[in-house]
XYZ file of C-alpha atoms in Angstrom:
561
model
C 0.000 0.000 0.000
C 1.350 3.452 -0.874
C 1.558 6.374 1.526
C -1.277 8.062 -0.291
C -3.466 4.996 0.271
C -2.776 5.023 3.994
C -3.811 8.663 4.309
C -6.975 8.442 2.212
C -10.088 8.924 4.318
C -12.405 6.911 2.111
C -12.116 3.105 1.858
C -10.335 2.029 -1.294
C -12.690 0.994 -4.085
C -11.984 -2.211 -5.834
C -13.336 -3.697 -8.980
C -14.650 -6.629 -10.899
C -13.687 -8.366 -14.044
C -14.736 -6.200 -16.975
C -12.811 -6.281 -20.226
C -13.884 -2.816 -21.378
C -13.823 -0.788 -18.186
C -10.574 -2.082 -16.714
C -8.508 -2.613 -19.860
C -5.191 -0.941 -19.085
C -3.537 1.337 -21.620
C -0.393 3.380 -21.282
C -1.076 5.336 -24.459
C -1.344 8.984 -23.438
C -0.226 12.142 -25.282
C 2.748 14.000 -23.896
C 2.076 17.413 -22.365
C 2.219 20.404 -24.645
C 4.647 22.254 -22.368
C 6.188 22.026 -18.921
C 4.432 24.975 -17.292
C 2.513 23.921 -14.203
C -1.023 25.067 -13.453
C -1.520 27.244 -10.361
C -1.484 25.270 -7.133
C -4.348 25.126 -4.701
C -3.800 27.619 -1.883
C -4.711 24.961 0.705
C -1.809 23.786 2.838
C -1.200 20.206 1.719
C 1.481 17.557 2.146
C 4.181 17.745 -0.549
C 4.048 15.297 -3.432
C 6.743 12.590 -3.569
C 10.076 13.994 -4.701
C 10.407 11.259 -7.332
C 7.655 12.778 -9.484
C 8.541 15.067 -12.409
C 8.007 18.670 -11.332
C 4.865 19.380 -13.431
C 3.313 16.114 -12.220
C 4.283 16.934 -8.631
C 2.587 20.335 -8.953
C -0.617 18.695 -10.194
C -0.492 16.018 -7.479
C -0.087 18.683 -4.797
C -3.454 20.118 -5.845
C -5.142 16.817 -4.878
C -3.410 16.212 -1.519
C -6.405 17.247 0.579
C -6.264 17.327 4.364
C -9.855 16.193 5.008
C -11.838 13.080 4.003
C -11.598 12.424 0.277
C -12.525 9.743 -2.220
C -9.879 8.106 -4.395
C -10.520 8.363 -8.140
C -7.260 6.994 -9.509
C -3.649 7.851 -10.327
C -2.147 10.656 -12.411
C -1.189 10.037 -16.022
C 1.814 12.074 -17.134
C 3.925 11.805 -20.268
C 2.512 8.369 -21.069
C 3.134 6.974 -17.577
C 0.705 6.096 -14.757
C 2.056 7.458 -11.454
C 0.600 5.579 -8.451
C 2.408 7.977 -6.072
C 0.250 10.815 -7.418
C -3.336 9.946 -6.386
C -6.229 11.954 -7.829
C -8.963 12.506 -5.256
C -12.150 14.477 -4.602
C -13.003 16.022 -1.199
C -16.084 14.490 0.390
C -17.252 17.945 1.478
C -17.369 19.126 -2.159
C -19.721 16.438 -3.454
C -22.732 18.696 -2.904
C -21.215 21.197 -5.365
C -22.507 18.949 -8.154
C -20.616 17.411 -11.030
C -20.497 16.152 -14.585
C -19.374 12.779 -15.901
C -19.114 12.901 -19.684
C -17.627 10.869 -22.484
C -18.354 8.915 -25.625
C -20.159 5.588 -25.536
C -18.000 2.781 -24.175
C -15.420 4.957 -22.411
C -16.341 3.835 -18.879
C -18.809 6.437 -17.584
C -21.042 3.859 -15.903
C -18.142 2.270 -14.044
C -17.046 5.718 -12.906
C -20.502 6.157 -11.372
C -20.134 2.792 -9.694
C -16.697 3.723 -8.336
C -17.935 6.991 -6.834
C -21.167 5.453 -5.497
C -19.253 2.732 -3.665
C -17.005 5.174 -1.861
C -19.893 7.447 -0.965
C -21.750 4.497 0.544
C -18.646 3.419 2.451
C -18.458 6.932 3.906
C -22.071 6.808 5.103
C -23.539 8.916 2.271
C -26.766 7.637 0.609
C -26.701 7.481 -3.191
C -29.374 7.452 -5.892
C -28.490 5.845 -9.240
C -30.664 5.799 -12.344
C -29.838 2.492 -14.052
C -30.956 3.208 -17.608
C -29.145 0.304 -19.272
C -29.602 -2.209 -16.448
C -25.929 -2.769 -15.705
C -25.530 -1.072 -12.305
C -27.422 -3.619 -10.211
C -24.155 -5.492 -9.623
C -23.143 -2.847 -7.080
C -24.924 -4.952 -4.454
C -22.653 -7.976 -5.066
C -18.892 -8.451 -4.574
C -16.794 -8.126 -7.700
C -14.847 -10.938 -9.302
C -11.040 -10.937 -9.227
C -9.217 -11.316 -12.506
C -6.045 -10.477 -14.392
C -7.355 -7.151 -15.676
C -8.444 -6.068 -12.208
C -5.059 -7.060 -10.781
C -3.259 -5.165 -13.544
C -5.316 -2.014 -13.066
C -4.918 -2.159 -9.270
C -1.134 -2.429 -9.565
C -0.986 0.490 -11.997
C -2.930 2.902 -9.757
C -1.552 1.715 -6.384
C -4.828 0.189 -5.225
C -5.270 -2.676 -2.763
C -8.097 -4.529 -4.465
C -10.719 -6.273 -2.351
C -14.144 -7.408 -3.540
C -17.230 -6.125 -1.704
C -20.918 -5.485 -2.294
C -22.897 -2.519 -0.974
C -26.360 -2.158 0.610
C -28.975 -1.501 -2.071
C -32.674 -0.952 -2.627
C -34.009 -1.563 -6.132
C -36.909 0.459 -7.535
C -38.957 0.432 -10.729
C -41.218 3.095 -12.231
C -44.805 2.150 -11.487
C -43.993 -1.507 -11.098
C -42.908 -1.977 -14.734
C -39.864 -4.209 -14.627
C -38.072 -5.342 -11.463
C -38.015 -3.182 -8.367
C -40.204 -1.660 -5.677
C -42.825 0.418 -7.546
C -42.272 4.182 -7.501
C -45.433 6.220 -7.994
C -46.370 9.876 -7.735
C -49.833 11.394 -7.704
C -50.703 13.744 -10.540
C -51.297 16.520 -7.998
C -47.845 16.038 -6.507
C -46.204 15.821 -9.915
C -47.606 19.203 -10.908
C -48.327 20.919 -14.238
C -44.789 21.987 -15.191
C -43.264 18.526 -15.039
C -46.322 16.918 -16.584
C -46.207 19.382 -19.483
C -42.640 18.261 -20.139
C -43.726 14.601 -20.198
C -46.680 15.330 -22.498
C -44.519 17.593 -24.716
C -46.990 20.472 -24.529
C -46.310 23.928 -25.912
C -46.458 27.084 -23.804
C -50.163 27.738 -24.370
C -51.071 24.149 -23.574
C -48.833 24.199 -20.495
C -50.633 27.309 -19.225
C -54.006 25.661 -19.811
C -52.875 22.578 -17.908
C -51.823 24.857 -15.063
C -55.337 26.312 -15.029
C -56.817 22.815 -14.720
C -54.547 22.115 -11.739
C -55.503 25.476 -10.226
C -59.192 24.637 -10.410
C -58.729 21.136 -8.997
C -56.629 22.473 -6.117
C -59.079 25.235 -5.246
C -62.100 22.874 -5.282
C -60.476 20.027 -3.380
C -60.585 17.672 -6.346
C -57.731 15.260 -5.743
C -55.737 14.375 -8.846
C -54.286 11.019 -7.906
C -54.085 9.410 -11.339
C -54.541 10.324 -14.988
C -58.248 9.508 -15.100
C -58.758 12.181 -12.411
C -56.966 14.752 -14.564
C -58.993 13.806 -17.631
C -62.231 14.055 -15.627
C -61.469 17.606 -14.446
C -60.336 18.740 -17.907
C -63.465 17.269 -19.493
C -65.725 18.890 -16.898
C -64.227 22.356 -17.435
C -65.027 22.348 -21.166
C -68.458 20.752 -20.755
C -71.678 22.765 -20.917
C -71.969 22.415 -17.147
C -68.412 23.403 -16.264
C -67.513 26.136 -18.761
C -68.698 28.930 -16.492
C -66.448 27.785 -13.641
C -63.363 29.470 -15.141
C -65.145 32.315 -16.913
C -63.707 34.904 -14.547
C -60.099 33.921 -15.336
C -60.306 33.378 -19.055
C -61.646 29.866 -19.298
C -60.268 26.974 -21.305
C -60.207 26.573 -25.059
C -61.938 23.388 -26.142
C -59.316 22.907 -28.857
C -56.389 23.265 -26.431
C -58.039 21.000 -23.883
C -58.632 18.485 -26.646
C -54.900 18.427 -27.395
C -54.134 17.898 -23.704
C -56.666 15.075 -23.429
C -55.329 13.362 -26.556
C -51.773 13.653 -25.203
C -52.839 12.100 -21.899
C -54.656 9.276 -23.700
C -51.613 8.515 -25.859
C -49.473 8.598 -22.737
C -51.776 6.088 -21.045
C -51.601 3.771 -24.032
C -47.837 3.593 -23.560
C -48.448 2.126 -20.111
C -47.899 5.362 -18.211
C -51.086 5.099 -16.145
C -49.201 2.835 -13.724
C -46.710 5.595 -12.877
C -49.341 7.880 -11.398
C -51.365 6.959 -8.342
C -51.016 5.781 -4.793
C -49.275 4.852 -2.600
C -47.027 7.760 -3.463
C -43.339 7.195 -2.839
C -41.875 9.023 0.157
C -38.614 10.474 -1.148
C -37.143 10.558 2.368
C -36.633 6.794 1.909
C -33.658 7.739 -0.267
C -31.825 9.267 2.715
C -31.509 6.068 4.747
C -28.379 4.262 5.873
C -27.771 0.543 6.348
C -27.502 -0.894 9.898
C -23.699 -0.991 9.546
C -23.611 2.771 8.901
C -22.955 2.633 5.173
C -25.121 4.803 2.967
C -27.939 3.025 1.160
C -27.586 2.880 -2.624
C -31.010 3.332 -4.255
C -30.978 1.921 -7.790
C -33.852 2.846 -10.088
C -34.114 0.083 -12.700
C -35.152 1.684 -15.990
C -34.443 -0.822 -18.811
C -38.158 -1.664 -19.107
C -39.014 1.987 -19.826
C -36.096 2.931 -22.087
C -38.632 3.752 -24.786
C -40.160 6.431 -22.519
C -37.183 8.746 -21.952
C -39.302 11.842 -21.376
C -41.076 10.081 -18.557
C -38.173 8.676 -16.595
C -35.995 11.779 -16.911
C -38.866 13.978 -15.750
C -39.770 11.561 -12.961
C -36.216 11.863 -11.665
C -36.653 15.623 -11.634
C -39.807 15.140 -9.553
C -37.755 13.209 -7.001
C -35.325 16.114 -6.742
C -38.080 18.716 -6.550
C -39.822 16.778 -3.780
C -36.577 16.414 -1.829
C -35.951 20.124 -2.252
C -39.247 20.890 -0.507
C -38.629 18.477 2.365
C -35.030 19.077 3.336
C -33.952 21.906 5.648
C -31.177 24.335 4.825
C -27.836 23.045 6.117
C -25.273 25.177 4.287
C -21.776 23.721 3.993
C -21.471 20.234 5.472
C -18.550 17.830 5.903
C -20.347 15.280 3.718
C -23.524 15.439 1.616
C -26.862 14.021 2.740
C -27.469 12.440 -0.661
C -25.746 12.319 -4.038
C -27.992 11.919 -7.059
C -26.690 10.560 -10.390
C -28.663 11.629 -13.462
C -27.695 9.187 -16.226
C -28.560 9.973 -19.872
C -28.967 13.602 -18.794
C -29.462 14.855 -22.349
C -32.948 13.315 -22.259
C -33.902 15.725 -19.483
C -33.093 18.817 -21.512
C -34.200 17.652 -24.957
C -37.244 19.623 -26.079
C -37.646 21.277 -22.681
C -39.645 24.496 -22.368
C -38.029 27.689 -21.143
C -39.968 27.457 -17.866
C -38.764 23.889 -17.327
C -35.114 24.796 -17.969
C -35.364 27.778 -15.620
C -36.793 25.511 -12.930
C -34.004 22.963 -13.369
C -31.367 25.680 -13.133
C -32.891 27.104 -9.978
C -33.267 23.680 -8.369
C -29.640 22.772 -9.098
C -28.477 26.128 -7.759
C -30.463 25.978 -4.521
C -30.458 22.304 -3.556
C -26.726 22.417 -2.784
C -27.459 24.285 0.437
C -29.699 21.393 1.475
C -26.819 18.950 1.337
C -27.760 17.240 -1.948
C -25.245 16.761 -4.747
C -26.240 16.108 -8.362
C -24.042 14.495 -11.003
C -25.217 14.719 -14.603
C -23.983 11.890 -16.829
C -24.023 12.376 -20.583
C -21.890 12.134 -23.715
C -20.707 15.725 -24.114
C -20.924 18.825 -21.903
C -22.885 20.574 -24.647
C -25.820 18.288 -23.792
C -26.241 20.333 -20.593
C -27.442 23.979 -20.822
C -24.789 26.560 -19.973
C -26.606 27.885 -16.897
C -26.747 24.369 -15.442
C -23.195 23.513 -16.515
C -21.948 26.571 -14.630
C -23.197 25.009 -11.378
C -21.184 21.795 -11.826
C -17.919 22.195 -9.922
C -16.566 18.652 -10.322
C -15.681 17.311 -13.784
C -14.737 13.814 -14.915
C -14.364 13.855 -18.690
C -13.821 10.534 -20.439
C -12.630 10.246 -24.027
C -14.379 12.073 -26.854
C -14.467 11.097 -30.508
C -13.885 13.485 -33.405
C -15.067 11.554 -36.444
C -17.227 14.334 -37.944
C -17.068 18.137 -38.167
C -19.743 18.340 -35.488
C -17.644 16.071 -33.256
C -14.606 18.296 -33.776
C -16.655 21.367 -32.907
C -17.952 19.696 -29.726
C -14.389 18.716 -28.793
C -13.151 22.303 -29.059
C -16.116 23.536 -27.020
C -15.356 20.953 -24.312
C -11.688 21.997 -24.131
C -12.727 25.612 -23.544
C -14.682 24.590 -20.441
C -11.549 23.404 -18.607
C -9.081 25.572 -16.650
C -5.671 26.311 -18.196
C -3.609 23.144 -18.374
C -0.113 21.988 -19.330
C -1.747 19.221 -21.380
C -2.749 19.518 -25.014
C -6.366 18.738 -24.137
C -7.600 18.189 -27.690
C -5.051 15.433 -28.243
C -5.490 14.099 -24.717
C -9.287 13.800 -24.865
C -9.211 11.885 -28.149
C -6.399 9.589 -26.959
C -7.705 8.475 -23.563
C -8.269 4.759 -23.081
C -11.285 3.082 -21.519
C -11.359 3.802 -17.798
C -9.259 6.965 -18.161
C -10.482 10.529 -17.803
C -9.502 14.157 -17.465
C -10.390 15.349 -13.958
C -10.759 18.701 -12.265
C -12.686 19.083 -8.998
C -13.209 21.677 -6.295
C -10.619 21.678 -3.535
C -11.556 22.004 0.125
C -11.475 25.788 -0.145
C -13.699 25.766 -3.242
C -11.009 26.524 -5.848
C -10.666 24.348 -8.974
C -7.873 21.796 -8.839
C -5.322 21.475 -11.655
C -6.471 19.490 -14.675
C -5.278 15.901 -14.249
C -5.286 13.065 -16.751
C -6.253 10.090 -14.602
C -6.318 6.320 -14.813
C -9.337 5.457 -12.717
C -9.528 2.766 -10.085
C -11.699 -0.290 -10.585
C -14.975 -0.627 -8.662
C -14.954 -3.276 -5.973
C -18.470 -4.522 -6.699
C -19.673 -6.645 -9.598
C -19.288 -4.892 -12.954
C -22.194 -6.766 -14.475
C -25.953 -6.960 -13.832
C -27.326 -9.191 -11.093
C -29.061 -12.228 -12.477
C -32.855 -11.972 -12.555
C -33.426 -14.379 -9.658
C -31.031 -12.531 -7.332
C -32.584 -9.185 -8.243
C -36.122 -10.445 -7.623
C -35.070 -11.902 -4.280
C -33.507 -8.581 -3.243
C -36.684 -6.690 -4.167
C -39.096 -9.073 -2.432
C -37.036 -9.179 0.758
C -37.080 -5.399 1.159
C -39.118 -3.965 4.032
C -40.454 -1.346 1.599
C -41.971 -3.857 -0.794
C -45.112 -4.428 1.269
C -45.579 -0.674 1.658
C -45.457 0.248 -2.023
C -46.109 -2.903 -4.053
C -49.917 -2.831 -4.301
C -51.638 0.179 -5.940
C -54.462 1.969 -4.088
C -57.404 3.724 -5.762
C -59.086 6.110 -3.315
C -62.020 8.412 -3.975
C -60.741 11.366 -5.965
C -61.728 13.804 -8.722
C -62.987 11.111 -11.102
C -65.359 9.601 -8.534
C -66.516 12.973 -7.212
C -67.272 14.435 -10.615
C -69.013 11.219 -11.650
C -71.190 11.440 -8.533
C -71.975 15.060 -9.299
C -73.008 14.155 -12.848
C -75.279 11.395 -11.609
C -76.822 13.813 -9.118
C -77.475 16.392 -11.859
C -79.106 13.769 -14.059
C -81.292 12.577 -11.187
C -82.284 16.156 -10.390
C -83.213 16.764 -14.041
C -85.419 13.676 -14.105
C -87.086 14.667 -10.845
C -87.672 18.207 -12.066
C -89.247 16.916 -15.269
C -91.596 14.636 -13.326
C -92.591 17.410 -10.900
C -93.020 20.131 -13.516
C -96.634 21.588 -13.607
C -98.542 20.959 -16.808
C -99.967 24.486 -17.000
C -97.678 27.108 -18.481
C -96.653 29.783 -16.033
C -97.946 27.928 -12.986
C -94.569 27.620 -11.348
C -94.634 28.177 -7.624
C -93.929 31.782 -6.633
C -90.601 32.567 -5.066
C -88.919 29.708 -6.902
C -85.996 30.469 -9.264
C -83.582 28.423 -11.277
C -80.509 27.457 -9.326
C -77.212 28.946 -10.434
C -74.469 26.649 -11.717
C -72.581 26.931 -8.451
C -75.723 25.987 -6.497
C -76.351 23.064 -8.825
C -72.823 21.752 -8.344
C -72.891 22.220 -4.570
C -76.367 20.799 -4.272
C -75.624 17.873 -6.539
C -73.568 16.062 -3.970
C -70.078 16.890 -5.184
C -69.322 19.135 -2.219
C -70.881 16.681 0.205
C -68.130 14.274 -0.788
C -65.627 17.146 -0.886
C -66.494 18.431 2.567
C -63.707 16.604 4.319
C -60.938 17.676 1.922
C -62.146 21.255 1.522
C -62.609 21.526 5.262
C -59.017 20.583 5.900
C -57.773 22.924 3.158
C -60.127 25.748 4.229
C -60.726 26.362 0.537
C -57.126 27.352 -0.119
C -55.210 26.281 -3.187
C -52.377 23.822 -2.686
C -49.094 25.738 -2.680
C -46.570 24.574 -5.226
C -42.821 24.583 -5.615
C -40.477 25.738 -8.391
C -41.682 22.901 -10.622
C -45.337 23.273 -9.675
C -45.019 20.150 -7.542
C -47.114 20.011 -4.406
C -45.604 21.081 -1.094
C -46.291 18.218 1.304
């Protein structure tokens, strides 16, 4: 074990046999010049004297005094230097980050490496497993020649270990404990993103939510939302929103068709009860390690708008629940957003503004977010500016657009003694260019890094083991079975039946002689008809508790619980 390993605060990650992610390569471009980047102002132990001076200057920028996670070893002039460890301070993980790189460069295993060390340090982790290959984090890795070779190169004592996990699935599709959200909790902004509505349609959807909130009509599932939308453009309900502009039948028709198409894709199972309590993501295992929550998404890969937006709902809900904590010695939760480009693709201006504000503010609540995507240009500039920690895997430059993206990526890094264009196109699998925030918040020098191998299994769990893990969870009984309580659909249906019954009764009681109506009797107003029809008898409990007030909503329009 090297001296740097003995001083590292985080347990050393180890890996599993994986021919792509752990294949060692010493091919690395030489630095463009010998000038060293500015050193971190933090007082740190000196780098080993045996290192070349530029490499020693870079290594000094990563010799943190507090708890830190080991990423790997410095690459310099074609050599891997195990005496120059590249690390990231645990206290800076809530300053967010980006893991980028072309397909097959090792991004997923980098997530696994970081998640393991966070868990070992008592920090809960949330992973979105889009491709289905992260479930192996719960099982010990398998030793092999490639793992042994990589461990020797980076100065790592390899030891196989699994980590405590909970496995979730969206709405019960595929393996995992079902995650559901009510339509009311999800809110109009996020739902508009899922339904791909334009600005006018998004505003109309917001008006539907406003009416449902103010009248105590619970929107638990999509049939509730369709019932309220249909009521508000019916002959009976049109007057309800007359004072605030009303709803266009054409626009509402588009919304209803979008919801119906969404249902036909199987999305009705994602909305309903029991709603998932996002505080479950903050738990630790009995041995003190942070719980790794893995959301299994392979079964819904054809619904990217849904799962990316659902992940944003999780963040928005956590944002409302967690208290302000400011700077902490370790984050409360680190959230990994895989395939992040899906979140921003086709997003409205309001949605992008909400994402930017959430990312900016959630840091003070102790939550870190890592976006994982192919190139930094997939992430809007305002969001990218909030990401203090960067792990950039190799990029390809096969087309003019690729070359343009490569130049744009290089410009996002601090000044460096490396020729970054050559370096980024020459990195091997499991290698990356790293710059993070030091303990005093300043960027560290840019460091080409050969990453350590994860210590858990770098392959999916087999189906039987995954099913056993899901069924043995204490949360399975709480969330497995859907619940369908009385809500807007039932209440509006009851009101309609009451109106029909009243019409029949009025027709039977009507006097045969014209003009012989009883004096003092007048036609009831629409509001009186609705109240008298029975809808507010069933609403009395919910309206009574709300005192007629609209549900307050967060940045994303999600309900404050």
